[in-house]
Coordinates of C-alpha atoms in Angstrom, one line a residue:
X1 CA 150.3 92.5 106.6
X2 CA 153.1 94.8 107.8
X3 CA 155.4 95.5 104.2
X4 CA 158.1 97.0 106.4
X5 CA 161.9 95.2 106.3
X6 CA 164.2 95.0 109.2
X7 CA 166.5 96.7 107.2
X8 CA 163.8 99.6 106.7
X9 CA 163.5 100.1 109.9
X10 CA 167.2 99.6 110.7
X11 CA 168.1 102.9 108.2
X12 CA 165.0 104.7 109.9
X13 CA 166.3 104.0 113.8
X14 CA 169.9 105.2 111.7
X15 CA 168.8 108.1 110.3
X16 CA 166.7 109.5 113.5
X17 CA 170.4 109.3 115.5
X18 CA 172.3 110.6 112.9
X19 CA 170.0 114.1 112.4
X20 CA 168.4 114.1 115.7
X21 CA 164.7 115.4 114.1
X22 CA 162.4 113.0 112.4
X23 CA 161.6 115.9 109.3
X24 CA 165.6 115.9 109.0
X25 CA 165.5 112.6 109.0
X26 CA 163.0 111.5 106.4
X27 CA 164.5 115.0 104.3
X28 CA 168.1 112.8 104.6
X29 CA 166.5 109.1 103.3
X30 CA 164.6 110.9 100.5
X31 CA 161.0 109.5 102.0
X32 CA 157.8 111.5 102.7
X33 CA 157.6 111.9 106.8
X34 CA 154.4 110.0 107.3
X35 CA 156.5 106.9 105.8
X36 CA 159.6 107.6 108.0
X37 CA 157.5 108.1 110.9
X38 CA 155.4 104.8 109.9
X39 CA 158.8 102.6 109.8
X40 CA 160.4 104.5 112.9
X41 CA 156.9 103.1 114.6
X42 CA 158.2 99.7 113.6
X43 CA 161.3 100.0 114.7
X44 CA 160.6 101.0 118.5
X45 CA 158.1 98.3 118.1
X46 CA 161.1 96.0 117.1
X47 CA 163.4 97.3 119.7
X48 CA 166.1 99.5 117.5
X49 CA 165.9 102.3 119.3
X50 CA 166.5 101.2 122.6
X51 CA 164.3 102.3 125.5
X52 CA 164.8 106.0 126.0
X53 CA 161.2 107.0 127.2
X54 CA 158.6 107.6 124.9
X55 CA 159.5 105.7 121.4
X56 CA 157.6 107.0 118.6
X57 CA 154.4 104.9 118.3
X58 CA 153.9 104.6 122.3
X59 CA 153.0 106.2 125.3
X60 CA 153.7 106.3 129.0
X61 CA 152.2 103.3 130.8
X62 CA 153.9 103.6 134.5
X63 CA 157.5 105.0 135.8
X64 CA 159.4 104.4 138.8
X65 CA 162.2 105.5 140.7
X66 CA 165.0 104.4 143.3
X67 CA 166.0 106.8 145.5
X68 CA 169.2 107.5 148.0
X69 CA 169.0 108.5 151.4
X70 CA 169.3 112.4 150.3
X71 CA 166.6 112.1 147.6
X72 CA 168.4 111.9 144.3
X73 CA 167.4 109.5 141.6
X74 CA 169.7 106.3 141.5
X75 CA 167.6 104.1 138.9
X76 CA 164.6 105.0 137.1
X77 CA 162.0 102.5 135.3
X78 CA 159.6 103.3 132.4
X79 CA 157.5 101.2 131.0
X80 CA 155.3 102.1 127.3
X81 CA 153.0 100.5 125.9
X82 CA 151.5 101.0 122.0
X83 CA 149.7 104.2 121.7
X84 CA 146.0 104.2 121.2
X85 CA 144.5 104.4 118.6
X86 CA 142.3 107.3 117.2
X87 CA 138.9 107.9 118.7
X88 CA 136.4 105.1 118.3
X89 CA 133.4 106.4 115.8
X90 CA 130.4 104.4 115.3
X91 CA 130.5 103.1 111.9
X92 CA 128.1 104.4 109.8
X93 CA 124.8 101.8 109.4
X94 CA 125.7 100.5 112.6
X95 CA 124.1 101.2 116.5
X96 CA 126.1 100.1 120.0
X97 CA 124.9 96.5 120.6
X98 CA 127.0 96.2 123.5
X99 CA 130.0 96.4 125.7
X100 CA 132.2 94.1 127.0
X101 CA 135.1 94.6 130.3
X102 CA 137.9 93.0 131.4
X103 CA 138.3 94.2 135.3
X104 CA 140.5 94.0 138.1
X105 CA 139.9 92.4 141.3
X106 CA 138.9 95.9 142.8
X107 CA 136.2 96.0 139.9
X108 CA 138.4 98.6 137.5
X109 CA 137.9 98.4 133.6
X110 CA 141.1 97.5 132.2
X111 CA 140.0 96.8 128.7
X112 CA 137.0 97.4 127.2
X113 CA 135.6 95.7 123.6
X114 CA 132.8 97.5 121.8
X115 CA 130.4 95.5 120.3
X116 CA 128.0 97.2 117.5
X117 CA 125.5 95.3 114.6
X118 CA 123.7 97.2 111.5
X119 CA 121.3 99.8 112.8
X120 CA 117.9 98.4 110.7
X121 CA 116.9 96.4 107.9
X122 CA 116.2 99.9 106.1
X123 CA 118.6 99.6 103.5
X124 CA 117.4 96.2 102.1
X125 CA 113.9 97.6 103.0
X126 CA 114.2 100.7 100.6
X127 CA 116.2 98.9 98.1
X128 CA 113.8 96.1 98.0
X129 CA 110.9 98.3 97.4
X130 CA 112.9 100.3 95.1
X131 CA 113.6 97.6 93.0
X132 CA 109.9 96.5 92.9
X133 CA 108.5 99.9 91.6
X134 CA 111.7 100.4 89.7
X135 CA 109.6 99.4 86.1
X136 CA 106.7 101.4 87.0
X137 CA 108.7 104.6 88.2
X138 CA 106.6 107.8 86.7
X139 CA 104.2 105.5 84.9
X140 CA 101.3 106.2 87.3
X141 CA 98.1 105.8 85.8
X142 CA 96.9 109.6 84.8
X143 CA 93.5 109.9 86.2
X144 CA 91.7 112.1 84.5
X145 CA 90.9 115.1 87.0
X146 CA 87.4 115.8 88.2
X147 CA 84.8 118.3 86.2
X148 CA 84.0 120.4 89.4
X149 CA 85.7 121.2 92.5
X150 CA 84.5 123.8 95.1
X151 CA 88.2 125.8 94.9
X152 CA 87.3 127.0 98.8
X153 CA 87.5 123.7 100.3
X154 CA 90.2 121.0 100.9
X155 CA 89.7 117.6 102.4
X156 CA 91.7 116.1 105.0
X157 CA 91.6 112.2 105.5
X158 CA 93.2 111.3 108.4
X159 CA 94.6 107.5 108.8
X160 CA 95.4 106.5 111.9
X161 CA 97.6 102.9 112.5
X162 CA 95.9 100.4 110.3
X163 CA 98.8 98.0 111.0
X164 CA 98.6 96.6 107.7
X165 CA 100.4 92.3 108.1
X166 CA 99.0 92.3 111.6
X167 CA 97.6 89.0 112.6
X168 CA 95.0 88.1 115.1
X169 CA 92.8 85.6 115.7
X170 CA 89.5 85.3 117.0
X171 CA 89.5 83.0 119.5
X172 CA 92.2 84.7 121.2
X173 CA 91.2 88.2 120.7
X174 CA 88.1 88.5 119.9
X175 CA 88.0 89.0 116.0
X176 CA 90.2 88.1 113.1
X177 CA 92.7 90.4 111.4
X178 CA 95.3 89.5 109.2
X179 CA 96.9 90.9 105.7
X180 CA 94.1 90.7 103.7
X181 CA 91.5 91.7 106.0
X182 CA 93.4 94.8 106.4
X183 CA 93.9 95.5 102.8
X184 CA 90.1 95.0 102.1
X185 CA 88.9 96.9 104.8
X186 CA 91.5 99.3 104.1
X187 CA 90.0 99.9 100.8
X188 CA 86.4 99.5 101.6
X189 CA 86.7 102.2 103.9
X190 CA 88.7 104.3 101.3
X191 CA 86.4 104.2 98.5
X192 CA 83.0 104.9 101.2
X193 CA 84.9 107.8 102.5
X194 CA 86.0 109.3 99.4
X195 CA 82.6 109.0 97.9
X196 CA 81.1 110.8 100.6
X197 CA 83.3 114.0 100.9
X198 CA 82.8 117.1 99.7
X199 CA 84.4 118.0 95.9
X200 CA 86.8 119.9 97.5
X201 CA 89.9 121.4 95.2
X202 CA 92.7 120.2 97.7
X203 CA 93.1 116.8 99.2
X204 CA 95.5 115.5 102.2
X205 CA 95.8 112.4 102.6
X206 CA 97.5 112.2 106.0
X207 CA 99.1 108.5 107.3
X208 CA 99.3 109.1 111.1
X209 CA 101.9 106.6 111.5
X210 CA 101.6 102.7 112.2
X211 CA 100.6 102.1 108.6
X212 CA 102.5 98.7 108.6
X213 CA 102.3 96.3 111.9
X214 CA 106.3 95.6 111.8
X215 CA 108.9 97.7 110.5
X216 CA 110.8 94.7 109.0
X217 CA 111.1 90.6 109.0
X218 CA 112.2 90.3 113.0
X219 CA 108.7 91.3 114.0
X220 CA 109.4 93.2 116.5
X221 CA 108.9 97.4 117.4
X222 CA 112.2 98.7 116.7
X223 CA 112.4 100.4 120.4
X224 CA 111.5 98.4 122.9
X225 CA 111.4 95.0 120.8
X226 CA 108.1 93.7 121.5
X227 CA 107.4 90.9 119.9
X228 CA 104.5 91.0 116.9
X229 CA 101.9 88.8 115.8
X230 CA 102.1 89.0 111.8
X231 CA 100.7 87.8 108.8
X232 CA 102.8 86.9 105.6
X233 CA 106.4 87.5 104.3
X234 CA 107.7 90.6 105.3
X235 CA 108.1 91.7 101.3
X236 CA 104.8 90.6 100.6
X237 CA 103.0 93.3 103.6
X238 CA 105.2 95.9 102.2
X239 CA 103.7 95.4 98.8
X240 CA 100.4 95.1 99.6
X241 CA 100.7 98.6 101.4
X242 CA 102.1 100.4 98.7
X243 CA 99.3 98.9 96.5
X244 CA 96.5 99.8 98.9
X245 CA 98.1 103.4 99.2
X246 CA 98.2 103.6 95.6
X247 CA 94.6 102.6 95.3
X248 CA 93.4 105.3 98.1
X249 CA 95.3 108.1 95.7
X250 CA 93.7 107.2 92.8
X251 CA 90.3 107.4 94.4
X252 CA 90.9 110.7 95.7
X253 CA 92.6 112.0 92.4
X254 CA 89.6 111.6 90.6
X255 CA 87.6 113.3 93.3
X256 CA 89.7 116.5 94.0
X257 CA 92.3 118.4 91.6
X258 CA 95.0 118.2 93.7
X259 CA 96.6 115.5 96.0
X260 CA 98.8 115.8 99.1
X261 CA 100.5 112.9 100.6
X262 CA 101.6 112.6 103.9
X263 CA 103.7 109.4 105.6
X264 CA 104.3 109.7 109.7
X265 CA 106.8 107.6 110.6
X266 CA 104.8 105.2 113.6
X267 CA 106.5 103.6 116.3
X268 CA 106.2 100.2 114.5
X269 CA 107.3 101.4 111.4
X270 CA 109.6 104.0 111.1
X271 CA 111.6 102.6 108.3
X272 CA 109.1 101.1 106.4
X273 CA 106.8 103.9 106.6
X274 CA 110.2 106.2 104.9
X275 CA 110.3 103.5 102.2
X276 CA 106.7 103.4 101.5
X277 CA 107.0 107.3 100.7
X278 CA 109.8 107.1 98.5
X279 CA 108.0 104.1 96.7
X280 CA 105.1 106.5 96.3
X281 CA 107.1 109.1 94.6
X282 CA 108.7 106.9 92.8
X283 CA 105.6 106.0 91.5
X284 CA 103.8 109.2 91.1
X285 CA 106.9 111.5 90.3
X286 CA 105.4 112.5 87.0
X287 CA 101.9 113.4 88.0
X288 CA 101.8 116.8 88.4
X289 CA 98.6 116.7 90.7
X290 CA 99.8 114.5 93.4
X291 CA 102.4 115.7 95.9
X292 CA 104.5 113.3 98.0
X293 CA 105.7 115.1 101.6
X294 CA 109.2 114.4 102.9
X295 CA 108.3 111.8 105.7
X296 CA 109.2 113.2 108.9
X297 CA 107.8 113.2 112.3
X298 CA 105.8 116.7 112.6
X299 CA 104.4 118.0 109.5
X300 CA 102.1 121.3 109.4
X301 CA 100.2 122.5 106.1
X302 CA 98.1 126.6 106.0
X303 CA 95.1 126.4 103.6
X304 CA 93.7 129.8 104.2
X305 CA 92.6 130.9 107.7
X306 CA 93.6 127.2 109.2
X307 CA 96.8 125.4 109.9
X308 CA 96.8 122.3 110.7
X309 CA 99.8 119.9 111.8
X310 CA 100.1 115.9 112.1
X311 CA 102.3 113.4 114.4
X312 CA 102.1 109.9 115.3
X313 CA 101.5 110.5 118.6
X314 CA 104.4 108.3 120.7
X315 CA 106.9 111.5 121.2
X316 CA 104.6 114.2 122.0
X317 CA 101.7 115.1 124.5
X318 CA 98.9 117.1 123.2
X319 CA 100.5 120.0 124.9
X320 CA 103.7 119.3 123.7
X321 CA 102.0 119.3 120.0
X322 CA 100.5 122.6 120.5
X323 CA 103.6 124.5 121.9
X324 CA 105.5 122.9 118.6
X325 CA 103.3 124.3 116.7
X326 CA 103.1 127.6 118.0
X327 CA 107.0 127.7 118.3
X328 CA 107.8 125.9 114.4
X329 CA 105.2 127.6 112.7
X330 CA 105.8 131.2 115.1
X331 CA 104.4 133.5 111.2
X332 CA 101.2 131.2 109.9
X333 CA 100.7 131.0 113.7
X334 CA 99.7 134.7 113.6
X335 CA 98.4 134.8 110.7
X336 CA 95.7 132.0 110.7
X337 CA 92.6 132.2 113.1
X338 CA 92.1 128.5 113.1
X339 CA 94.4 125.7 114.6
X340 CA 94.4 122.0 114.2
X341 CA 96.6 118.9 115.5
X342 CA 96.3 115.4 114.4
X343 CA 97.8 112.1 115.6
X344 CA 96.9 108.6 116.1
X345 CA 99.0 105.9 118.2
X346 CA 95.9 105.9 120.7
X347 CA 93.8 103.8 118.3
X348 CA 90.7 106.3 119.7
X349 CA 89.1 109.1 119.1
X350 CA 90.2 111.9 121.4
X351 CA 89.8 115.6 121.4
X352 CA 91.7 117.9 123.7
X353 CA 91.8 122.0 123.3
X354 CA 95.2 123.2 124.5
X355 CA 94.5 127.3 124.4
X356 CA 93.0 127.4 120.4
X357 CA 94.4 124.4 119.5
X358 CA 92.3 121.5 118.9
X359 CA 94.5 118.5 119.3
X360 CA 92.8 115.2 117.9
X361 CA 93.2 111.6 117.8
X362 CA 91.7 109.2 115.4
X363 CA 90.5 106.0 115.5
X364 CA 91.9 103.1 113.8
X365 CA 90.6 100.5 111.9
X366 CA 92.3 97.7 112.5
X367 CA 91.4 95.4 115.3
X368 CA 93.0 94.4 118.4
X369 CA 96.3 92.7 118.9
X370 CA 96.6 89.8 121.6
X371 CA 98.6 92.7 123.4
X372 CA 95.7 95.2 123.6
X373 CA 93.5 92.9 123.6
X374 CA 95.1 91.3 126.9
X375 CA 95.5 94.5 128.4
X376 CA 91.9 95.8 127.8
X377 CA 91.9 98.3 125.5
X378 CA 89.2 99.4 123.4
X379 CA 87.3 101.3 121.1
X380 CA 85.3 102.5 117.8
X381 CA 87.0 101.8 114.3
X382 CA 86.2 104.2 111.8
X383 CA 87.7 106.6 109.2
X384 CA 87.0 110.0 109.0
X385 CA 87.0 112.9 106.3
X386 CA 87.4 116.4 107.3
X387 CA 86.5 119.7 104.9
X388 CA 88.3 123.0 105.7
X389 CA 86.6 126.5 104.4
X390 CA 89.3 128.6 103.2
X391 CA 88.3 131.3 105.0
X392 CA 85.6 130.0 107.8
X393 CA 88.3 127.0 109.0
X394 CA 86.1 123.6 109.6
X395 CA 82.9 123.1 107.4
X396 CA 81.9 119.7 108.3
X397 CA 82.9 115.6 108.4
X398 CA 82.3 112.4 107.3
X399 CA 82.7 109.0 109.3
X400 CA 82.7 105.4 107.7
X401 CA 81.8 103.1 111.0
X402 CA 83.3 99.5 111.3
X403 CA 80.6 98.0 112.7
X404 CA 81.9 95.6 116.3
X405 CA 83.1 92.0 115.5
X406 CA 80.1 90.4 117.1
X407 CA 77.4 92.5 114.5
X408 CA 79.9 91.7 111.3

């Protein structure tokens, strides 16, 4: 509510005729200027200044003039209206929802509202998780670290989209999937894989994006808002994908001496994906053998004569992959003889060679969606394991298969 009197803005209109200058003015009534020019606003706004064109406070709407029969001005008409306001900035947490005109008849905007709503359910995502891993923050388990390692090698386990709280149903698609189908085939596949790789030094463990179906309890991709077919409470999937994640660390701690992290935001969860990486380095902040990576949407690692980059896959071509790694990474570029691209968002395995670049997708191992299943996608489920050479780049692989629904 407006604290200014009439009699405020009475001494204000007073003053401003008496000196002629607004800083004389508010110097004379012993105020700061932003006050006197505050209640001088008020005045004009209560008509104590008269009209003089343009009152403090307002602009220049329309003027108009009568003239004689030799040109000169007999009567002139102004009319103000309130100034606007500073330049509209989109508050922060929030994204344009909408816009809303009032028009003419000849289909002018005369007004225009601005309608916005909070950008994502990220903060009460993060905070949420946050507040679940909050009691257990550094008090990771401390695997004990493996007796021999070949110090040459590092393994690479690329994870591509297991849609972890997806739901489909058999009938309708052809096999069932659902939370903890996910979660044990998640970790069935983890602990096969990890038993079968080399005793590497290093280990990445790379998510290719997609590691959650939904980013958040409106099931729906945060882009173009497709609706999602999901399985359980929204807090419950995000739980049960940390806890998986944890699981698949722990298995590779106490097969290699040192454990990288990686978390690429997918087009289904970029949010959640962000939140399950801080919940992860919440977790393991005091483990001095496991690294968390700063989630981001490119993300490129050397180990020796090899370097090797990862990305969901929805933003970027394989050639468009390549050339950003060449351009980002312009001195390990030159001064690796081996180069390697992941991503997933395909759901297939894919190999293209853009100059020396081997760009690779990888299967998944969730199964179909009513959406892919309608549309007629398919392919192989698997997970992989990949060994570098220090010096002689790619030394081999390992596959876990998911056999087809109709041999399970």
């Amino acid at each position: 509510m407006d604290q200014v009197s009439d009699e405020q803005c009475s001494e204000a209109a007073a003053l401003l005729k008496a000196h002629g200058s607004e800083r004389k003015a508010a110097r004379a009534g012993g105020v700061p200027r932003s006050t006197f020019k505050h209640r001088l606003k008020r005045a004009a706004e209560r008509g104590m200044l008269g009209f003089k064109p343009v009152l403090p406070g307002f602009e220049l709407k329309r003027s108009s003039a009568q003239l004689d029969d030799s040109g000169n001005v007999q009567k002139e008409w102004v009319t103000q209206h309130k100034e606007s306001g500073p330049a509209f900035a989109m508050p922060a947490g929030q994204v344009l929802k909408g816009v809303s005109a009032f028009v003419d008849g000849e289909g002018r905007i005369r007004h225009q509202w601005i309608k916005t709503r909070t950008d994502s359910a990220a903060p009460e995502l993060i905070g949420a998780l946050k507040a679940e891993f909050e009691a257990y923050r550094g008090r990771a388990r401390i695997v004990p670290p493996p007796k021999r390692v070949e110090r040459d090698l590092m393994t690479v386990y690329p994870i591509a989209d297991p849609h972890i709280g997806m739901l489909s149903w058999r009938p309708q698609t052809g096999a069932d999937y659902d939370l903890k189908i996910a979660t044990e085939r998640m970790l069935d596949c983890a602990s096969a894989i990890v038993a079968k790789a080399d005793r590497s030094r290093a280990a990445t463990i790379v998510n290719l994006g997609d590691w959650y179906h939904a980013n958040d309890q409106r099931n729906v991709t945060p882009k173009s808002k497709h609706q999602l077919d999901v399985d359980g409470r929204w807090f419950k999937v995000q739980r049960a994908g940390v806890q998986v994640f944890r699981s698949i660390i722990d298995m590779a701690l106490a097969k290699h001496e040192a454990v990288e992290v990686v978390n690429i935001p997918g087009n289904h969860d970029p949010e959640a994906g962000a939140a399950l990486a801080l919940a992860l380095a919440g977790f393991y902040e005091r483990n001095r053998r496991v690294h968390i990576a700063f989630p981001a949407d490119l993300y490129y690692r050397r180990f020796g004569a090899t370097l090797f980059g990862a990305a969901h896959g929805d933003k970027l071509s394989p050639a468009r992959m390549a050339m950003a790694m060449a351009v980002d990474q312009r001195e390990a570029w030159g001064a690796t003889a081996y180069h390697w691209f992941m991503f997933g968002h395909i759901h297939k395995d894919r190999l293209d060679t853009i100059g020396d670049v081997r760009v690779e997708s990888f299967s998944t191992i969730a199964d179909k969606d009513n959406h892919a299943a309608g549309g007629g996608w398919r392919s192989a489920q698997a997970l992989q394991a990949v060994t570098l050479h220090k010096r002689d780049g790619e030394l081999g692989r390992q596959r876990v298969n998911i056999p087809p629904p109709s041999m399970r």
